[in-house]
Amino acid sequence: MDGEERKEAVPLEKTVNVRVRRYDPATDTDSRYDTFEVPVVHGMSVLDALDFIYEHLDGTLSYYDHAACNQGICKRCLIQINGETGLMCQTRVEGDVTLDPLPRFDVVKDLVTARGGETRG
Amino acid sequence: MRTRQTDVLIVGGGGAGFRAAIGAREGNASAVLASKGPLARSGASPMAGADLTCHGQGMRQAGFFGEPRDSEEKFFNDIVHQGCFLNDQHLVETYVRDGPERLLETLAWGCKPRFSDERAIFTSGTGIMDAHLREAKRLGVELLEDVAVLEITKHDGVVNGALALDIHTGELIVINCKAVVMATGGWHKAYTPVTGSKELTGDGVAMGFRAGAEVGNMEFVTFACNIPLWPPVWRGSIITYVMGIMCGGTLENADRERFLEKYDPETVSIASHTEWNKSFFSNVAAQEIRAGKGSPHGGVYYVAGDTPWEAFEARVLSSYPDWKFKGADFSDMAELFRSGEGVEVAGAAEYFEGGLCVDKHFATNVPGLYAAGECAISLFGANRVAAATMEMLVTGAIAGRAAAGFAAKQSSFASNTDHLRALIKKVEAPLGRNAGSSPGRVRAKLQRESHEKLGPVRNAEEIQDLLKFVKDTQESVLPNLAPRSKTRAYNKEWIEILELENLLKVIELSAVAAEARTESRGVHYREEFPSTDNDQWLVEIVLHEKDGATKLAKRPVSVTSLVPPSGSIPYFDMVKRMMLAHSDVGGHH
């Protein structure tokens, strides 16, 4: 069942290593990197890769997508991609990639940072 | 756990929510707006193209080019025909009447128009949202960002509050209020691909239904046509949809047949130049895909067609400099058009006609509960051609003002601690369970099932299959889902479990209504019943919950001045008849 769903989700062309900075302020004293092997196709975004990890490899991973537009409009999926600021939904995965949360913001969990929220309760 | 108190709670951070919050403040009520996503970047509103429709006279009063021959009566006539007479005509009159005022204020609050045509100004969804965010802040609306309302509470049958989740911290928020406006949009996340944001999970419709509200027209779902399926990074963009209207082109199936040639040329021509495109092209593309003539990723090919490449590219570049559209880069799409291969496209869930049933004040049958925008039953009936952006503003303004009026008559804030305790227990239950299936994969399966079995073209067998899947998931899977992480802060799996209950409920309601409607009308096409039956089916299917069971009723459509047709008419003949009944006003609407 799992194999079938996996094949359906992403027809495999090659695999890349996605290195993700992990940090849960509730339980961790330090951050660390976790590396995941992800099958990718041409024209797949960082967000697609994270969705694959979340759905198939590690459901504890956090990245801002509960309200993501996926079209580069809401700009809430900004993170550091190989050290440069970029949108998860519009940056393509073309090889091994390292993902970090935006610098200068408090980390909520993993790649989610406390941004915006001018009148957050 | 935190507590908030306000006269009116607005649930939803898109255009309807913001306009309702402004309306509540105009009615001298205090207002809290809970936005599940980013402020003014939440829901489908910021993703709109965006056109704001208004009859030509109203356009001219606002200082724009607008069709001088146009009138309220003509716009009304056109919307009711486009809706295949399933519209509540009272609500259409409201839309036509209030449009000019909503247009003027949106401009006054800082929205910049780019150009206009006979019946619409063209701006951006983000421009409309920014204007309303500014005004809401100026009026002192309290704004909660990334806060999902999970359930509303009642006391003696009257709405008295809500339980919400701060998604960043995982903290629960109890909101005491005197009225609630639901403005949560559609349930795009039940499908893939979609043109709306991921937080659109039918929350308002599902919460309202559980609170005893009637929902109607749930079988009608508009699919935006010509939406890219591949590569994944393009999925769900409206770029090729807009190109279809602005730049021309045609559709080919996997056998490279230009299948639009099978249909009446006048119908194809009207569909190509107006927003009839959504219902018509999504339908005929689905027919090819279902006949086994689909592309590798389940679509058809959108190609430049007979338009020479240079001319096609020039048109594209005049709309999208450097092949850039909104926040995305499509420069490698050019080669697909130049080579003649084309882009794999299909219909994508875009707009949900169904929703909470409302009266002229946009009040539901539950005292204190109001609805606006896409989560309310649509004034566009069975098919939308005019703009939903104007619908959200018109309906939001009325709902917000009416909710303020209701709140003013409530003497004090009522509490309902037993109900609240039970709700908190239910919401937190998944955190206490041992890990089961992946909530993300269950949701992904629902998306594929809905796309395959409740798309533009339906039949009873597939709908029943889908209903069986939904029932099995509701009964056997959902109660056992558990997030692998027990951390409360931004716990994706926990959020998905809470959303899944709503997604499954709205798909269930939509499928029940789609199975019951044994005809084809507007965006609902049944293979076994390919005619529009005006003798049996000029009724809304209304669903409500009683003693834990879903009850179905039929209610005649609400008519003011335009008498519906009679007789049973083959679907595409009915479409053409409705197209040709359009008044002598040009433009895309």
Coordinates of C-alpha atoms in Angstrom, one line a residue, chain B residues 25-434:
Chain B
R25 CA -17.6 48.1 13.4
E26 CA -19.8 50.3 11.2
G27 CA -22.6 48.9 13.3
N28 CA -20.9 49.9 16.5
A29 CA -20.0 46.4 17.6
S30 CA -16.6 45.3 18.8
A31 CA -15.1 42.8 16.4
V32 CA -12.5 40.1 16.5
L33 CA -11.4 38.6 13.2
A34 CA -9.7 35.2 13.4
S35 CA -7.6 34.5 10.4
K36 CA -6.5 30.9 10.0
G37 CA -3.6 32.0 7.8
P38 CA -1.5 35.2 7.2
L39 CA -3.3 38.5 7.6
A40 CA -4.8 39.7 4.3
R41 CA -3.0 36.8 2.6
S42 CA -5.4 34.1 3.7
G43 CA -8.0 32.1 1.7
A44 CA -8.7 32.4 -2.0
S45 CA -9.1 36.2 -2.1
P46 CA -5.4 37.2 -2.4
M47 CA -4.9 34.7 -5.2
A48 CA -7.7 36.2 -7.3
G49 CA -6.7 37.6 -10.7
A50 CA -8.6 39.9 -9.8
D51 CA -11.7 41.4 -11.4
L52 CA -14.3 43.3 -9.5
T53 CA -17.5 43.1 -11.4
C54 CA -20.1 45.9 -11.4
H55 CA -22.7 47.0 -13.9
G56 CA -21.6 49.5 -16.5
Q57 CA -23.5 52.4 -15.0
G58 CA -21.9 51.9 -11.6
M59 CA -18.5 51.7 -13.3
R60 CA -19.1 55.0 -15.0
Q61 CA -20.2 56.6 -11.8
A62 CA -16.9 55.5 -10.3
G63 CA -15.1 57.2 -13.2
F64 CA -14.2 54.2 -15.3
F65 CA -14.9 53.1 -18.8
G66 CA -18.1 51.0 -18.5
E67 CA -20.8 50.0 -20.9
P68 CA -23.3 52.9 -21.0
R69 CA -26.1 50.6 -22.2
D70 CA -25.7 48.4 -19.1
S71 CA -28.1 48.6 -16.2
E72 CA -28.9 46.8 -13.0
E73 CA -31.7 44.9 -14.8
K74 CA -29.3 43.6 -17.5
F75 CA -26.6 42.5 -15.1
F76 CA -29.3 40.7 -13.0
N77 CA -30.7 39.0 -16.2
D78 CA -27.2 37.8 -17.1
I79 CA -26.3 36.5 -13.7
V80 CA -29.5 34.5 -13.4
H81 CA -29.1 33.0 -16.8
Q82 CA -25.4 32.1 -16.1
G83 CA -26.6 30.5 -12.9
C84 CA -29.1 28.4 -14.9
F85 CA -31.9 29.8 -12.8
L86 CA -30.8 28.2 -9.6
N87 CA -30.0 31.6 -8.0
D88 CA -31.8 33.1 -5.1
Q89 CA -33.0 36.1 -7.1
H90 CA -33.3 38.3 -4.0
L91 CA -29.6 37.8 -3.4
V92 CA -28.7 38.6 -7.0
E93 CA -30.6 41.9 -6.7
T94 CA -28.5 42.7 -3.7
Y95 CA -25.3 41.9 -5.5
V96 CA -26.2 44.1 -8.5
R97 CA -27.5 46.9 -6.2
D98 CA -24.6 47.1 -3.8
G99 CA -21.7 46.6 -6.2
P100 CA -21.1 50.3 -7.1
E101 CA -20.9 51.2 -3.4
R102 CA -18.4 48.4 -2.6
L103 CA -16.3 49.3 -5.7
L104 CA -16.1 53.0 -4.6
E105 CA -15.1 52.3 -1.0
T106 CA -12.5 49.7 -2.1
L107 CA -10.9 52.3 -4.3
A108 CA -11.2 54.9 -1.5
W109 CA -9.4 52.6 0.9
G110 CA -6.4 52.5 -1.5
C111 CA -6.9 49.6 -4.0
K112 CA -5.3 50.6 -7.3
P113 CA -7.2 49.6 -10.5
R114 CA -5.0 48.5 -13.5
F115 CA -7.6 48.7 -16.2
S116 CA -11.3 48.2 -16.8
D117 CA -13.7 46.7 -19.3
E118 CA -17.5 47.0 -19.8
R119 CA -18.4 45.4 -16.5
A120 CA -15.3 45.1 -14.3
I121 CA -12.2 46.7 -13.0
F122 CA -9.1 44.6 -13.0
T123 CA -6.8 44.9 -10.0
S124 CA -5.1 42.3 -7.8
G125 CA -6.4 40.1 -5.0
T126 CA -3.6 41.3 -2.8
G127 CA -4.6 45.0 -3.6
I128 CA -8.2 44.4 -2.6
M129 CA -7.0 42.6 0.6
D130 CA -4.5 45.4 1.6
A131 CA -7.2 48.0 1.2
H132 CA -9.6 46.2 3.5
L133 CA -6.8 45.4 6.0
R134 CA -6.0 49.1 6.3
E135 CA -9.7 50.0 6.9
A136 CA -10.2 47.2 9.4
K137 CA -7.2 48.4 11.4
R138 CA -8.3 52.0 11.2
L139 CA -11.7 51.0 12.6
G140 CA -10.1 49.0 15.5
V141 CA -10.9 45.5 14.5
E142 CA -8.9 43.1 16.6
L143 CA -7.0 40.7 14.4
L144 CA -5.8 37.2 15.3
E145 CA -3.3 35.7 12.8
D146 CA -2.8 32.0 12.3
V147 CA -5.7 31.2 14.6
A148 CA -8.1 28.5 13.5
V149 CA -11.6 28.5 15.0
L150 CA -12.5 24.8 15.7
E151 CA -16.1 24.9 16.8
I152 CA -18.8 27.4 17.8
T153 CA -20.8 27.1 21.0
K154 CA -24.4 27.9 21.8
H155 CA -26.4 28.7 24.9
D156 CA -30.2 28.1 24.7
G157 CA -29.9 27.7 21.0
V158 CA -28.2 31.0 20.5
V159 CA -24.5 31.3 19.4
N160 CA -22.4 32.5 22.3
G161 CA -18.8 31.8 21.5
A162 CA -16.2 29.6 19.9
L163 CA -13.1 27.5 20.7
A164 CA -10.0 28.4 18.7
L165 CA -6.5 27.1 18.3
D166 CA -3.4 29.4 18.1
I167 CA -1.5 27.3 15.5
H168 CA 1.9 28.7 16.3
T169 CA 1.7 28.0 20.1
G170 CA -0.9 25.2 20.1
E171 CA -2.7 27.1 22.8
L172 CA -6.5 27.0 22.9
I173 CA -8.5 30.3 22.9
V174 CA -12.0 30.6 24.3
I175 CA -13.9 33.4 22.6
N176 CA -17.1 34.7 24.2
C177 CA -19.2 36.6 21.8
K178 CA -22.8 37.6 20.9
A179 CA -22.8 36.7 17.2
V180 CA -20.5 34.9 14.7
V181 CA -20.0 35.6 11.0
M182 CA -18.6 32.6 9.2
A183 CA -16.4 33.7 6.3
T184 CA -14.2 30.6 5.9
G185 CA -14.4 30.2 2.1
G186 CA -14.5 26.9 0.3
W187 CA -13.1 23.4 0.8
H188 CA -10.3 23.4 -1.8
K189 CA -8.1 21.2 0.4
A190 CA -10.4 18.3 -0.2
Y191 CA -9.2 18.3 -3.9
T192 CA -6.0 18.4 -5.9
P193 CA -5.1 20.4 -7.9
V194 CA -6.7 23.6 -6.6
T195 CA -6.5 27.3 -7.1
G196 CA -7.1 28.3 -3.5
S197 CA -4.8 28.3 -0.4
K198 CA -4.4 25.2 1.8
E199 CA -6.3 26.5 4.8
L200 CA -9.6 26.3 2.9
T201 CA -11.0 23.2 4.5
G202 CA -14.7 23.9 4.7
D203 CA -14.5 24.8 8.4
G204 CA -17.4 27.3 8.5
V205 CA -19.8 25.0 6.6
A206 CA -18.9 22.0 8.7
M207 CA -19.0 23.9 12.0
G208 CA -22.3 25.6 11.0
F209 CA -23.8 22.2 10.0
R210 CA -22.8 20.7 13.3
A211 CA -24.4 23.6 15.1
G212 CA -27.7 22.9 13.3
A213 CA -27.5 25.2 10.3
E214 CA -28.9 24.3 6.9
V215 CA -26.6 24.0 4.0
G216 CA -27.6 24.1 0.3
N217 CA -26.4 23.7 -3.3
M218 CA -23.5 21.6 -2.0
E219 CA -23.3 19.6 -5.3
F220 CA -22.1 22.6 -7.3
V221 CA -18.4 23.1 -7.5
T222 CA -16.7 25.3 -10.1
F223 CA -13.5 24.0 -11.5
A224 CA -11.1 26.6 -13.1
C225 CA -10.2 25.3 -16.5
N226 CA -6.8 24.9 -18.1
I227 CA -4.9 24.7 -14.8
P228 CA -1.3 23.2 -15.1
L229 CA -0.8 19.7 -13.7
W230 CA 2.9 19.3 -14.5
P231 CA 5.6 20.0 -13.5
P232 CA 4.7 20.0 -9.8
V233 CA 5.9 23.6 -9.2
W234 CA 3.2 24.9 -11.7
R235 CA 0.4 22.9 -10.2
G236 CA -2.7 25.0 -9.4
S237 CA -1.4 28.3 -11.0
I238 CA -4.1 30.2 -12.9
I239 CA -1.6 31.4 -15.5
T240 CA -2.8 29.2 -18.3
Y241 CA -6.4 29.9 -17.3
V242 CA -5.9 33.6 -17.8
M243 CA -3.9 33.0 -21.0
G244 CA -6.9 31.1 -22.4
I245 CA -9.0 34.3 -22.2
M246 CA -6.2 36.9 -23.0
C247 CA -4.1 35.0 -25.6
G248 CA -6.3 32.4 -27.3
G249 CA -5.1 28.8 -27.9
T250 CA -6.9 25.5 -27.9
L251 CA -7.1 22.1 -26.3
E252 CA -5.8 18.7 -27.6
N253 CA -6.2 15.3 -26.1
A254 CA -3.6 12.6 -25.9
D255 CA -4.3 11.5 -29.5
R256 CA -3.7 15.2 -30.5
E257 CA -7.2 15.7 -31.5
R258 CA -8.5 19.2 -31.1
F259 CA -11.6 18.0 -29.4
L260 CA -13.3 21.4 -29.1
E261 CA -14.2 21.0 -32.7
K262 CA -16.7 18.4 -31.7
Y263 CA -18.8 21.0 -30.0
D264 CA -21.1 23.8 -31.3
P265 CA -18.7 26.6 -32.6
E266 CA -20.8 29.4 -31.1
T267 CA -20.8 27.8 -27.7
V268 CA -17.0 27.3 -27.9
S269 CA -16.5 30.9 -29.0
I270 CA -18.5 32.4 -26.2
A271 CA -16.8 30.1 -23.7
S272 CA -13.4 31.2 -25.0
H273 CA -14.0 34.9 -24.5
T274 CA -16.0 35.0 -21.2
E275 CA -15.8 33.3 -17.8
W276 CA -18.2 30.7 -19.1
N277 CA -14.8 29.1 -19.8
K278 CA -14.6 27.6 -16.4
S279 CA -17.6 25.4 -16.5
F280 CA -17.5 24.6 -20.3
F281 CA -13.8 23.8 -20.7
S282 CA -13.5 21.9 -17.4
N283 CA -16.5 19.8 -18.4
V284 CA -15.3 18.9 -22.0
A285 CA -11.7 18.3 -20.9
A286 CA -13.0 15.9 -18.2
Q287 CA -15.0 14.0 -20.8
E288 CA -11.8 13.4 -22.8
I289 CA -9.8 12.3 -19.8
R290 CA -12.6 10.0 -18.7
A291 CA -12.8 8.5 -22.2
G292 CA -9.1 7.4 -21.8
K293 CA -7.7 10.2 -23.9
G294 CA -5.9 12.0 -21.1
S295 CA -2.2 13.0 -20.9
P296 CA 0.3 11.2 -18.7
H297 CA -0.6 13.3 -15.6
G298 CA -4.3 13.1 -16.1
G299 CA -5.1 16.2 -18.2
V300 CA -5.3 17.5 -21.7
Y301 CA -2.9 19.7 -23.6
Y302 CA -3.3 23.5 -23.8
V303 CA -1.6 24.6 -27.0
A304 CA -1.2 27.8 -28.9
G305 CA -3.3 26.2 -31.7
D306 CA -3.6 28.1 -35.0
T307 CA -2.1 31.2 -33.5
P308 CA 1.4 31.7 -34.8
W309 CA 4.0 31.3 -32.1
E310 CA 5.3 34.9 -32.5
A311 CA 1.9 36.3 -32.1
F312 CA 1.0 34.1 -29.2
E313 CA 4.3 34.9 -27.4
A314 CA 3.7 38.7 -28.0
R315 CA 0.3 38.4 -26.3
V316 CA 1.7 36.4 -23.4
L317 CA 4.5 38.9 -22.8
S318 CA 2.2 41.9 -22.9
S319 CA 0.3 40.3 -19.9
Y320 CA 3.3 38.6 -18.3
P321 CA 6.6 40.3 -18.8
D322 CA 9.5 37.8 -18.9
W323 CA 6.9 35.0 -18.4
K324 CA 6.5 36.0 -14.8
F325 CA 3.1 35.9 -13.2
K326 CA 2.4 37.0 -9.6
G327 CA 5.2 35.4 -7.5
A328 CA 6.2 32.7 -10.0
D329 CA 8.5 32.3 -13.0
F330 CA 7.1 30.4 -16.0
S331 CA 9.9 31.1 -18.5
D332 CA 10.4 27.4 -19.4
M333 CA 6.7 27.2 -20.3
A334 CA 7.5 29.1 -23.5
E335 CA 9.3 26.1 -25.1
L336 CA 6.2 23.9 -24.5
F337 CA 4.1 26.3 -26.6
R338 CA 6.8 27.0 -29.2
S339 CA 7.3 23.3 -29.9
G340 CA 3.6 22.6 -30.0
E341 CA 3.8 20.1 -27.1
G342 CA 1.6 22.3 -24.9
V343 CA 1.0 22.3 -21.2
E344 CA -0.8 19.5 -19.4
V345 CA -3.9 21.1 -17.9
A346 CA -7.2 20.1 -16.3
G347 CA -10.0 21.6 -14.2
A348 CA -9.0 22.5 -10.7
A349 CA -11.4 23.1 -7.8
E350 CA -11.8 26.9 -7.5
Y351 CA -15.1 28.0 -6.2
F352 CA -17.8 26.3 -4.1
E353 CA -21.4 27.4 -4.9
G354 CA -22.7 25.5 -1.9
G355 CA -22.7 26.7 1.7
L356 CA -24.7 27.8 4.7
C357 CA -28.2 28.8 3.7
V358 CA -28.9 32.5 4.5
D359 CA -31.7 35.0 4.4
K360 CA -31.4 38.5 3.0
H361 CA -29.5 39.6 6.1
F362 CA -27.1 36.7 5.6
A363 CA -28.4 35.1 8.8
T364 CA -28.5 31.3 9.0
N365 CA -31.3 29.5 10.7
V366 CA -29.2 29.3 13.9
P367 CA -29.8 32.5 15.9
G368 CA -26.6 34.6 16.0
L369 CA -24.9 32.8 13.2
Y370 CA -24.2 34.6 10.0
A371 CA -22.4 33.7 6.8
A372 CA -20.6 35.6 4.0
G373 CA -18.6 35.0 0.9
E374 CA -17.9 31.5 -0.4
C375 CA -19.0 29.6 2.7
A376 CA -22.6 31.0 2.3
I377 CA -24.8 29.6 -0.4
S378 CA -23.9 31.3 -3.6
L379 CA -26.1 33.9 -5.2
F380 CA -24.6 32.7 -8.5
G381 CA -26.8 29.6 -8.4
A382 CA -25.5 26.6 -10.4
N383 CA -22.7 28.4 -12.2
R384 CA -20.6 31.5 -11.5
V385 CA -19.5 33.8 -14.3
A386 CA -19.4 37.3 -12.5
A387 CA -16.8 37.9 -9.8
A388 CA -16.7 36.2 -6.4
T389 CA -14.5 39.1 -5.2
M390 CA -17.5 41.4 -5.4
E391 CA -19.7 38.7 -3.9
M392 CA -17.4 38.5 -0.8
L393 CA -17.5 42.3 -0.3
V394 CA -21.3 42.7 -0.8
T395 CA -22.2 39.8 1.4
G396 CA -19.6 40.5 4.0
A397 CA -20.8 44.1 4.5
I398 CA -24.4 43.0 5.1
A399 CA -23.5 40.0 7.3
G400 CA -21.2 42.1 9.5
R401 CA -23.7 44.9 9.9
A402 CA -26.6 42.4 10.7
A403 CA -24.4 40.5 13.2
A404 CA -23.7 43.8 15.0
G405 CA -27.4 44.5 15.1
F406 CA -28.1 41.0 16.6
A407 CA -25.3 41.4 19.1
A408 CA -26.7 44.8 20.3
K409 CA -29.9 43.0 21.3
Q410 CA -28.2 40.4 23.4
S411 CA -28.0 41.5 27.0
S412 CA -24.9 39.7 28.3
F413 CA -22.3 37.2 27.5
A414 CA -23.7 33.7 28.2
S415 CA -21.4 30.9 29.2
N416 CA -21.7 27.2 28.5
T417 CA -18.9 25.5 30.4
D418 CA -20.1 21.9 29.9
H419 CA -20.2 22.2 26.1
L420 CA -16.8 23.9 26.2
R421 CA -15.2 21.2 28.4
A422 CA -16.4 18.5 26.0
L423 CA -15.1 20.4 23.0
I424 CA -11.7 20.9 24.6
K425 CA -11.5 17.2 25.4
K426 CA -12.4 16.3 21.8
V427 CA -9.8 18.7 20.3
E428 CA -7.0 17.5 22.6
A429 CA -7.8 13.8 22.3
P430 CA -5.5 13.1 19.3
L431 CA -2.5 14.3 21.3
G432 CA -3.2 11.5 23.8
R433 CA -3.4 8.7 21.3
N434 CA -0.6 6.4 20.1

